[in-house]
Short mmCIF file of C-alpha atoms in Angstrom, two decimals:
data_model
loop_
_atom_site.label_atom_id
_atom_site.label_comp_id
_atom_site.label_asym_id
_atom_site.label_seq_id
_atom_site.Cartn_x
_atom_site.Cartn_y
_atom_site.Cartn_z
CA MET A 5 -24.96 33.43 17.41
CA SER A 6 -22.32 33.41 14.69
CA SER A 7 -22.65 31.31 11.56
CA ARG A 8 -20.59 28.19 10.97
CA ILE A 9 -18.56 29.85 8.24
CA ALA A 10 -17.72 32.72 10.61
CA GLU A 11 -16.66 30.22 13.30
CA LEU A 12 -14.45 28.44 10.82
CA GLY A 13 -12.94 31.71 9.64
CA ALA A 14 -12.02 32.65 13.21
CA LEU A 15 -10.55 29.20 13.84
CA ILE A 16 -8.47 29.45 10.67
CA SER A 17 -7.18 32.89 11.62
CA SER A 18 -6.32 31.88 15.17
CA ASN A 19 -4.46 28.69 14.31
CA THR A 20 -2.65 30.25 11.37
CA GLN A 21 -1.34 32.95 13.70
CA LYS A 22 -0.20 30.34 16.26
CA ILE A 23 1.74 28.37 13.67
CA ASP A 24 3.25 31.46 12.07
CA GLU A 25 4.41 32.82 15.43
CA TYR A 26 5.95 29.46 16.35
CA LEU A 27 7.85 29.21 13.08
CA ILE A 28 9.20 32.75 13.45
CA ALA A 29 10.14 32.28 17.13
CA ASN A 30 12.03 29.08 16.35
CA SER A 31 13.66 30.35 13.14
CA LEU A 32 11.91 27.66 11.12
CA PRO A 33 11.04 28.06 7.43
CA SER A 34 7.48 28.89 6.51
CA PRO A 35 5.52 26.47 4.27
CA SER A 36 6.22 27.04 0.59
CA PHE A 37 5.54 25.48 -2.79
CA GLU A 38 9.01 26.54 -3.91
CA GLU A 39 11.54 23.87 -4.83
CA ASN A 40 13.42 24.28 -1.56
CA GLY A 41 10.26 24.43 0.56
CA PRO A 42 10.38 22.45 3.81
CA VAL A 43 9.40 18.78 3.68
CA LYS A 44 8.18 18.96 7.29
CA LEU A 45 7.38 21.90 9.53
CA ASN A 46 8.91 20.43 12.73
CA LEU A 47 6.11 21.73 14.90
CA SER A 48 5.61 20.92 18.56
CA ALA A 49 2.86 18.47 19.54
CA GLU A 50 0.62 21.40 20.49
CA LEU A 51 1.18 23.10 17.17
CA GLU A 52 0.64 19.85 15.26
CA SER A 53 -2.78 19.79 16.90
CA ALA A 54 -3.36 23.37 15.75
CA ARG A 55 -2.25 22.40 12.26
CA GLY A 56 -4.74 19.53 12.21
CA ALA A 57 -7.53 21.85 13.36
CA LEU A 58 -6.53 24.36 10.69
CA LEU A 59 -6.62 21.75 7.92
CA ASN A 60 -10.00 20.49 9.11
CA ALA A 61 -11.42 24.00 9.20
CA THR A 62 -10.15 24.99 5.76
CA ALA A 63 -11.50 21.78 4.22
CA GLU A 64 -14.90 22.22 5.84
CA LEU A 65 -15.09 25.89 4.87
CA GLN A 66 -14.22 25.09 1.28
CA ALA A 67 -16.93 22.42 1.18
CA LEU A 68 -19.53 24.71 2.74
CA LEU A 69 -18.86 27.40 0.15
CA GLN A 70 -19.44 24.98 -2.72
CA THR A 71 -22.81 23.84 -4.00
CA PRO A 72 -24.09 20.26 -3.63
CA ASP A 73 -23.53 19.84 -7.37
CA ASP A 74 -19.91 20.92 -6.93
CA LEU A 75 -19.42 18.27 -4.28
CA LEU A 76 -20.77 15.56 -6.58
CA ARG A 77 -18.18 16.25 -9.26
CA PRO A 78 -14.97 14.23 -8.95
CA ILE A 79 -11.96 16.54 -9.05
CA LEU A 80 -9.17 13.98 -8.99
CA ASN A 81 -7.74 12.47 -12.14
CA GLY A 82 -4.81 10.13 -11.71
CA THR A 83 -3.68 10.38 -15.32
CA SER A 84 -1.39 13.30 -14.58
CA LEU A 85 0.47 11.64 -11.71
CA GLU A 86 0.55 8.36 -13.62
CA ALA A 87 2.34 10.07 -16.52
CA ILE A 88 4.73 11.86 -14.18
CA SER A 89 5.64 8.52 -12.63
CA ARG A 90 5.84 6.46 -15.80
CA TYR A 91 8.04 8.93 -17.68
CA ASP A 92 10.08 9.88 -14.60
CA MET A 93 9.40 13.51 -15.42
CA ALA A 94 10.67 14.92 -12.14
CA ARG A 95 14.21 13.72 -12.76
CA LYS A 96 14.20 15.20 -16.25
CA ILE A 97 13.78 18.70 -14.84
CA PRO A 98 17.00 20.35 -13.64
CA VAL A 99 17.24 21.00 -9.92
CA GLY A 100 17.39 24.74 -9.38
CA GLY A 101 16.48 25.44 -13.00
CA SER A 102 13.69 24.97 -15.52
CA ILE A 103 12.98 23.25 -18.80
CA SER A 104 10.58 24.05 -21.63
CA PHE A 105 7.52 21.93 -22.21
CA GLN A 106 8.93 21.06 -25.62
CA ASP A 107 12.26 19.85 -24.23
CA LEU A 108 10.49 17.81 -21.56
CA ALA A 109 8.20 16.32 -24.21
CA ASP A 110 11.20 15.42 -26.36
CA GLN A 111 12.92 13.66 -23.45
CA CYS A 112 9.73 11.70 -22.74
CA SER A 113 9.00 11.03 -26.45
CA LEU A 114 5.57 12.57 -25.99
CA TYR A 115 3.41 15.14 -27.81
CA GLU A 116 4.14 18.58 -26.36
CA PRO A 117 0.48 19.62 -25.86
CA ASP A 118 -0.05 16.43 -23.84
CA VAL A 119 2.92 17.15 -21.60
CA ARG A 120 1.68 20.70 -21.15
CA ARG A 121 -1.77 19.61 -19.98
CA ILE A 122 -0.34 16.83 -17.77
CA VAL A 123 2.01 19.19 -15.98
CA ARG A 124 -0.50 22.02 -15.62
CA PHE A 125 -3.05 19.62 -14.12
CA ALA A 126 -0.42 18.43 -11.64
CA ILE A 127 0.36 22.03 -10.73
CA ALA A 128 -3.29 22.96 -10.28
CA HIS A 129 -4.40 19.91 -8.30
CA HIS A 130 -1.29 18.57 -6.57
CA PHE A 131 1.18 21.49 -6.49
CA VAL A 132 3.61 19.16 -8.25
CA PHE A 133 5.93 21.35 -10.40
CA ARG A 134 5.73 25.09 -11.04
CA GLU A 135 5.50 27.15 -14.21
CA PRO A 136 7.79 30.10 -13.37
CA ARG A 137 7.21 31.60 -16.79
CA LYS A 138 4.88 30.53 -19.53
CA GLY A 139 6.00 27.38 -21.29
CA PHE A 140 8.67 26.38 -18.76
CA VAL A 141 8.57 23.87 -15.91
CA ALA A 142 10.49 24.02 -12.63
CA HIS A 143 10.36 22.04 -9.43
CA SER A 144 8.04 22.55 -6.50
CA ALA A 145 8.71 21.07 -3.07
CA ALA A 146 6.57 18.06 -4.00
CA SER A 147 8.28 17.29 -7.30
CA ARG A 148 11.68 17.77 -5.65
CA ARG A 149 10.72 14.89 -3.33
CA LEU A 150 10.44 12.68 -6.41
CA VAL A 151 13.98 13.65 -7.35
CA ASP A 152 15.50 13.14 -3.92
CA THR A 153 13.55 10.19 -2.50
CA GLN A 154 13.46 6.69 -3.95
CA GLY A 155 10.61 5.75 -1.63
CA ALA A 156 8.44 8.52 -3.07
CA ARG A 157 9.15 7.33 -6.61
CA ASP A 158 8.46 3.73 -5.62
CA GLY A 159 5.20 4.69 -3.95
CA LEU A 160 3.95 6.62 -6.96
CA GLY A 161 4.99 3.76 -9.25
CA VAL A 162 3.14 1.16 -7.20
CA MET A 163 0.12 3.42 -7.01
CA PHE A 164 -0.22 4.03 -10.72
CA ASP A 165 1.56 1.16 -12.45
CA ASP A 166 0.24 -1.59 -10.20
CA CYS A 167 -2.82 -0.44 -8.24
CA TYR A 168 -4.54 2.27 -10.27
CA GLN A 169 -5.94 -0.08 -12.92
CA SER A 170 -7.23 -2.35 -10.16
CA PHE A 171 -9.48 0.32 -8.68
CA GLY A 172 -11.46 0.73 -11.88
CA ARG A 173 -12.18 -3.00 -11.98
CA THR A 174 -13.02 -3.61 -8.33
CA ILE A 175 -16.79 -3.31 -8.70
CA GLU A 176 -16.60 -5.52 -11.79
CA ALA A 177 -14.81 -8.16 -9.70
CA ILE A 178 -17.36 -7.88 -6.89
CA GLU A 179 -20.25 -8.39 -9.30
CA LYS A 180 -18.53 -11.11 -11.35
CA TYR A 181 -17.10 -13.32 -8.61
CA LYS A 182 -18.98 -12.61 -5.37
CA SER A 183 -15.95 -14.16 -3.69
CA GLN A 184 -13.36 -13.37 -1.03
CA ASP A 185 -10.63 -15.31 -2.83
CA ILE A 186 -7.40 -13.41 -3.38
CA ASP A 187 -7.43 -14.11 -7.12
CA LYS A 188 -10.99 -12.82 -7.59
CA THR A 189 -10.19 -9.14 -7.30
CA GLY A 190 -9.92 -5.93 -9.27
CA TRP A 191 -6.18 -6.55 -9.15
CA ALA A 192 -6.56 -9.97 -10.78
CA LEU A 193 -8.78 -8.59 -13.54
CA ALA A 194 -6.17 -5.91 -14.24
CA HIS A 195 -3.23 -8.36 -14.09
CA ASN A 196 -4.23 -11.25 -16.36
CA GLY A 197 -5.94 -13.24 -13.62
CA GLN A 198 -2.94 -13.21 -11.29
CA SER A 199 -3.26 -12.47 -7.59
CA LEU A 200 -1.07 -9.78 -6.07
CA PHE A 201 1.38 -12.37 -4.73
CA GLU A 202 1.51 -14.19 -8.07
CA THR A 203 2.19 -10.92 -9.89
CA PHE A 204 5.09 -10.04 -7.62
CA GLY A 205 6.41 -13.59 -7.84
CA LYS A 206 6.55 -13.37 -11.64
CA HIS A 207 7.83 -9.79 -11.79
CA PRO A 208 10.75 -9.28 -9.37
CA GLU A 209 11.12 -5.66 -10.44
CA LYS A 210 7.56 -4.95 -9.28
CA ALA A 211 8.20 -6.78 -6.01
CA LYS A 212 11.34 -4.70 -5.44
CA ARG A 213 9.47 -1.46 -6.10
CA PHE A 214 6.65 -2.50 -3.77
CA ALA A 215 9.19 -3.33 -1.07
CA GLY A 216 10.71 0.11 -1.54
CA SER A 217 7.36 1.82 -1.12
CA MET A 218 6.63 -0.23 2.00
CA ALA A 219 10.04 0.61 3.42
CA ALA A 220 9.20 4.31 3.05
CA PHE A 221 5.78 3.67 4.58
CA ASN A 222 7.23 1.78 7.55
CA ALA A 223 10.02 4.30 8.15
CA SER A 224 7.55 6.63 9.85
CA PRO A 225 7.73 6.72 13.67
CA LEU A 226 4.02 5.94 13.56
CA MET A 227 4.90 2.48 12.20
CA SER A 228 7.79 1.87 14.59
CA HIS A 229 8.26 -1.56 16.15
CA LYS A 230 8.82 0.20 19.47
CA HIS A 231 5.07 0.38 20.02
CA MET A 232 4.81 -3.41 20.19
CA ALA A 233 8.02 -3.56 22.22
CA THR A 234 6.81 -1.15 24.89
CA ASP A 235 3.07 -1.88 25.09
CA PHE A 236 3.21 -5.54 26.11
CA PRO A 237 4.74 -6.94 29.35
CA TRP A 238 7.47 -9.00 27.68
CA GLU A 239 9.38 -9.24 30.95
CA THR A 240 6.66 -11.51 32.38
CA LEU A 241 7.49 -14.28 29.90
CA GLY A 242 10.78 -15.25 31.49
CA ASN A 243 12.89 -17.24 29.03
CA GLY A 244 9.99 -18.13 26.75
CA THR A 245 9.85 -18.25 22.97
CA VAL A 246 8.19 -15.76 20.64
CA VAL A 247 7.21 -16.89 17.13
CA ASP A 248 6.70 -14.15 14.54
CA LEU A 249 4.68 -15.55 11.64
CA GLY A 250 5.33 -13.88 8.31
CA GLY A 251 8.07 -11.91 10.04
CA SER A 252 10.07 -11.06 6.91
CA HIS A 253 13.75 -10.50 7.76
CA GLY A 254 13.27 -10.34 11.51
CA GLU A 255 12.80 -6.61 12.01
CA LEU A 256 10.11 -6.99 14.68
CA CYS A 257 11.95 -9.76 16.51
CA ALA A 258 15.12 -7.69 16.58
CA ALA A 259 13.26 -4.78 18.18
CA LEU A 260 11.60 -7.06 20.71
CA ALA A 261 14.87 -8.83 21.50
CA LEU A 262 16.46 -5.52 22.45
CA THR A 263 13.62 -4.97 24.92
CA ALA A 264 13.36 -8.53 26.29
CA PRO A 265 16.85 -9.97 26.85
CA ASN A 266 15.66 -13.36 28.16
CA LEU A 267 13.39 -14.32 25.27
CA GLN A 268 14.17 -16.50 22.26
CA PHE A 269 12.69 -15.63 18.86
CA ILE A 270 11.71 -17.62 15.78
CA VAL A 271 10.85 -15.87 12.54
CA GLN A 272 8.67 -18.08 10.34
CA GLU A 273 8.58 -17.29 6.63
CA LEU A 274 8.25 -18.93 3.23
CA PRO A 275 11.42 -20.59 1.88
CA ARG A 276 12.33 -17.84 -0.60
CA THR A 277 12.24 -15.23 2.16
CA VAL A 278 14.24 -17.31 4.63
CA GLN A 279 16.84 -17.97 1.95
CA SER A 280 17.19 -14.23 1.30
CA VAL A 281 17.87 -13.32 4.93
CA ASP A 282 21.16 -11.58 5.65
CA ARG A 283 21.82 -12.20 9.33
CA ALA A 284 24.47 -9.50 9.28
CA THR A 285 21.66 -6.93 9.22
CA LEU A 286 20.49 -8.05 12.68
CA PRO A 287 21.93 -6.21 15.69
CA ALA A 288 24.92 -8.27 16.83
CA GLU A 289 23.81 -8.35 20.46
CA VAL A 290 20.49 -10.06 19.66
CA ALA A 291 21.27 -12.09 16.53
CA PRO A 292 22.10 -15.31 18.46
CA ARG A 293 18.58 -15.32 19.93
CA ILE A 294 16.80 -15.03 16.58
CA GLU A 295 16.18 -18.14 14.49
CA PHE A 296 14.63 -18.34 11.02
CA MET A 297 12.34 -21.22 10.09
CA GLU A 298 10.60 -22.14 6.86
CA HIS A 299 6.87 -22.37 7.52
CA ASP A 300 3.57 -21.68 5.75
CA PHE A 301 1.16 -20.21 8.29
CA PHE A 302 -1.76 -22.02 6.65
CA THR A 303 -0.24 -25.32 7.83
CA PRO A 304 -0.23 -26.68 11.42
CA GLN A 305 2.09 -24.77 13.76
CA PRO A 306 5.00 -27.00 14.90
CA VAL A 307 6.42 -24.75 17.63
CA VAL A 308 5.05 -24.50 21.16
CA ALA A 309 5.70 -20.93 22.27
CA ALA A 310 4.71 -18.25 24.74
CA VAL A 311 3.61 -15.72 22.14
CA TYR A 312 2.71 -15.78 18.45
CA THR A 313 2.88 -12.44 16.67
CA PHE A 314 1.35 -11.30 13.38
CA ARG A 315 2.44 -7.86 12.15
CA GLN A 316 0.46 -6.56 9.18
CA ILE A 317 -0.43 -10.08 8.09
CA PHE A 318 -4.17 -10.41 8.60
CA HIS A 319 -5.04 -7.25 6.67
CA ASN A 320 -3.79 -9.09 3.56
CA TRP A 321 -6.42 -11.79 3.95
CA ALA A 322 -10.19 -12.14 3.97
CA ASP A 323 -11.88 -13.35 7.15
CA ALA A 324 -12.11 -16.96 5.98
CA ASN A 325 -8.35 -17.10 5.48
CA VAL A 326 -7.62 -15.40 8.80
CA VAL A 327 -9.74 -18.06 10.48
CA LYS A 328 -7.67 -20.76 8.74
CA ILE A 329 -4.41 -19.16 9.87
CA LEU A 330 -5.61 -18.95 13.48
CA ARG A 331 -6.86 -22.51 13.50
CA SER A 332 -3.46 -23.65 12.22
CA LEU A 333 -1.99 -22.41 15.51
CA ILE A 334 -4.17 -24.62 17.67
CA PRO A 335 -2.05 -27.83 17.57
CA ALA A 336 0.78 -25.93 19.30
CA LEU A 337 -1.25 -23.81 21.71
CA ARG A 338 -1.15 -24.40 25.45
CA SER A 339 -3.32 -22.71 28.03
CA GLY A 340 -2.13 -19.15 28.54
CA ALA A 341 -0.36 -18.77 25.21
CA ARG A 342 -0.75 -15.31 23.72
CA VAL A 343 -1.51 -14.22 20.18
CA LEU A 344 -0.57 -10.61 19.41
CA VAL A 345 -1.82 -8.95 16.25
CA HIS A 346 -0.06 -5.73 15.22
CA ASP A 347 -2.33 -4.26 12.58
CA LEU A 348 -4.62 -1.35 11.80
CA ILE A 349 -7.71 -0.99 13.96
CA LEU A 350 -10.42 0.96 12.20
CA PRO A 351 -11.98 3.76 14.25
CA GLU A 352 -15.69 4.03 14.73
CA PRO A 353 -17.23 5.82 11.71
CA GLY A 354 -17.50 9.57 12.03
CA LYS A 355 -15.08 9.78 14.95
CA LEU A 356 -12.15 11.26 13.04
CA PRO A 357 -11.74 14.93 12.08
CA LEU A 358 -12.62 15.77 8.49
CA MET A 359 -9.09 15.91 7.09
CA GLN A 360 -8.19 12.59 8.67
CA GLU A 361 -11.27 11.09 7.07
CA ARG A 362 -10.16 12.53 3.73
CA GLN A 363 -6.56 11.48 4.14
CA ILE A 364 -7.52 7.94 5.05
CA ARG A 365 -9.37 7.70 1.77
CA TYR A 366 -6.44 8.87 -0.31
CA VAL A 367 -4.42 5.78 -1.05
CA ALA A 368 -1.40 7.55 -2.53
CA ASN A 369 -0.61 8.94 0.91
CA VAL A 370 -0.44 5.39 2.23
CA LEU A 371 1.90 4.08 -0.44
CA MET A 372 4.15 7.13 -0.48
CA GLY A 373 4.57 7.23 3.28
CA LYS A 374 3.03 10.71 3.59
CA ARG A 375 2.21 10.25 7.27
CA HIS A 376 4.33 12.93 8.86
CA TYR A 377 1.57 14.64 10.83
CA MET A 378 -1.25 12.12 11.20
CA LEU A 379 -1.53 9.97 14.27
CA ASN A 380 -4.23 7.45 13.52
CA GLY A 381 -5.26 8.22 9.97
CA GLU A 382 -5.40 6.63 6.56
CA TYR A 383 -7.39 3.62 7.71
CA ARG A 384 -10.18 3.96 5.15
CA ALA A 385 -7.71 4.28 2.31
CA MET A 386 -6.02 1.07 3.37
CA ASP A 387 -9.41 -0.61 3.72
CA MET A 388 -10.38 0.27 0.15
CA LEU A 389 -6.91 -0.62 -1.11
CA MET A 390 -7.07 -4.09 0.42
CA LEU A 391 -10.49 -4.68 -1.15
CA SER A 392 -9.13 -3.88 -4.60
CA ILE A 393 -5.88 -5.80 -4.45
CA CYS A 394 -6.44 -8.72 -2.06
CA ASN A 395 -10.15 -9.06 -1.28
CA ALA A 396 -8.98 -8.41 2.25
CA ARG A 397 -9.90 -5.67 4.69
CA GLU A 398 -8.97 -3.62 7.69
CA ARG A 399 -10.97 -4.35 10.84
CA ASP A 400 -12.46 -2.44 13.73
CA GLU A 401 -12.55 -3.81 17.27
CA GLU A 402 -15.80 -5.68 16.71
CA ASP A 403 -14.41 -7.28 13.54
CA TRP A 404 -11.27 -8.44 15.36
CA ARG A 405 -13.26 -9.99 18.17
CA GLN A 406 -15.57 -11.70 15.71
CA VAL A 407 -12.82 -13.29 13.62
CA PHE A 408 -11.14 -14.77 16.70
CA THR A 409 -14.46 -16.11 17.98
CA GLU A 410 -15.16 -17.68 14.60
CA ALA A 411 -11.76 -19.35 14.62
CA ASP A 412 -12.33 -20.90 18.06
CA SER A 413 -14.20 -19.81 21.17
CA ARG A 414 -11.11 -20.61 23.24
CA PHE A 415 -9.40 -17.54 21.83
CA LYS A 416 -10.15 -14.82 24.39
CA VAL A 417 -9.57 -11.23 23.31
CA LEU A 418 -8.12 -9.30 26.24
CA ARG A 419 -7.46 -5.87 24.71
CA VAL A 420 -7.90 -4.06 21.42
CA PHE A 421 -6.13 -0.69 21.41
CA THR A 422 -3.92 1.66 19.46
CA PRO A 423 -0.93 3.02 21.40
CA LYS A 424 -0.52 6.78 21.52
CA GLY A 425 1.49 8.00 18.57
CA ALA A 426 1.10 4.75 16.63
CA ALA A 427 -0.64 3.96 13.37
CA LEU A 428 -0.89 0.24 14.09
CA GLY A 429 -2.99 -1.11 16.92
CA ILE A 430 -2.53 -4.21 19.05
CA VAL A 431 -5.02 -7.04 19.49
CA ASP A 432 -3.98 -8.99 22.60
CA VAL A 433 -5.46 -12.51 22.74
CA VAL A 434 -4.95 -15.40 25.16
CA TRP A 435 -5.61 -19.10 24.46
CA ASP A 436 -7.95 -20.46 27.11
CA GLY A 437 -7.85 -24.06 26.00
CA GLU A 438 -7.76 -27.36 27.84
CA GLY A 439 -4.57 -29.15 28.74
CA SER A 440 -1.68 -28.45 31.06
CA ASN A 441 -0.93 -24.91 32.13
CA PHE A 442 1.22 -23.12 29.62
CA SER A 443 4.95 -23.64 29.88
CA ALA A 444 7.11 -21.75 27.42
CA LYS A 445 9.53 -23.73 25.31
#
């Protein structure tokens, strides 16, 4: 019987050969750290599976060949990436060329030995930048992304300018407050007592950057609205009304309207968001069926509807607040009304492959939209992120069922599932309350 390290070695060899042969056969570029290295490999679904197996095997083999003491030593230090983001170093390095450490330090108004160590750490641990000859810095594929992609720059900025300080104060907040309140967090301790929403309200430039990082995050096909549009029988609702609470500028409703031509849609948002809506951005063929309404979802719901949707809303709030939001729906609910939650559904612990477990704990991947090969990953990272910044959390199926039951036993959870190829799951709930049978308005 072969040893585990021998099994892993064989698996690595086999899957590497499969990927290499596919790239050659399809005239695709091979992975490279060079500046013009491919951003994505454009593999088939079968080869993406092989790639995942290869990453899992290499990670496990590396861990097996280290000692327990090695595994207990933290190897990540965010200082390097924080400096790269804050001083916009990537855009100070010429595309297709190089720059000396001294010239880069001068442009950043920093001490040259500090720039040297920052860059060399980034090269060693993140493959960000290259040192083509001693004392000179050039781009790698990763640093070139920071030059070419605003979303990548926004994500790194949010990570290190806004969130990074919060992580180091999360345990302090837990011990100090013992509270689920949104202003009793590591974020609040790092931002002069302000909650995340208060910080963004007072600093529009931070809010804009956060929106940019989320736009990059949501641009992935894994986050597409099509999953909600195709995995619920909208055609059964006739000419009913769908209310999207916290629906931003109507992106979800627009996608649903294209699928369900007989439905009417109401996007409920806070006044400042409603006032910022540009209806010209809505597809012309569905815009007449989409209405915007000022509403705070902590207050009683005024609209009787067929369906109430919440996309990535509840993960911003602790259980007690989610219960309040759900109870605020009750005045408008009629028997048969549906509540659809479009949010992350945590997997059972230990069910994901090793690299997915690692990726889901690495928050920068979440904020920078680095989701091009994962199907259902990055949950744990989001879970830890929400603890630090909002005192909120991601939930598994049991958690979702529990929060609806706590809100009211008349909420009946029908399904909790994650569509194939989606990052966000769907919690499908029906209101089984007293009163007349549901009639959509």
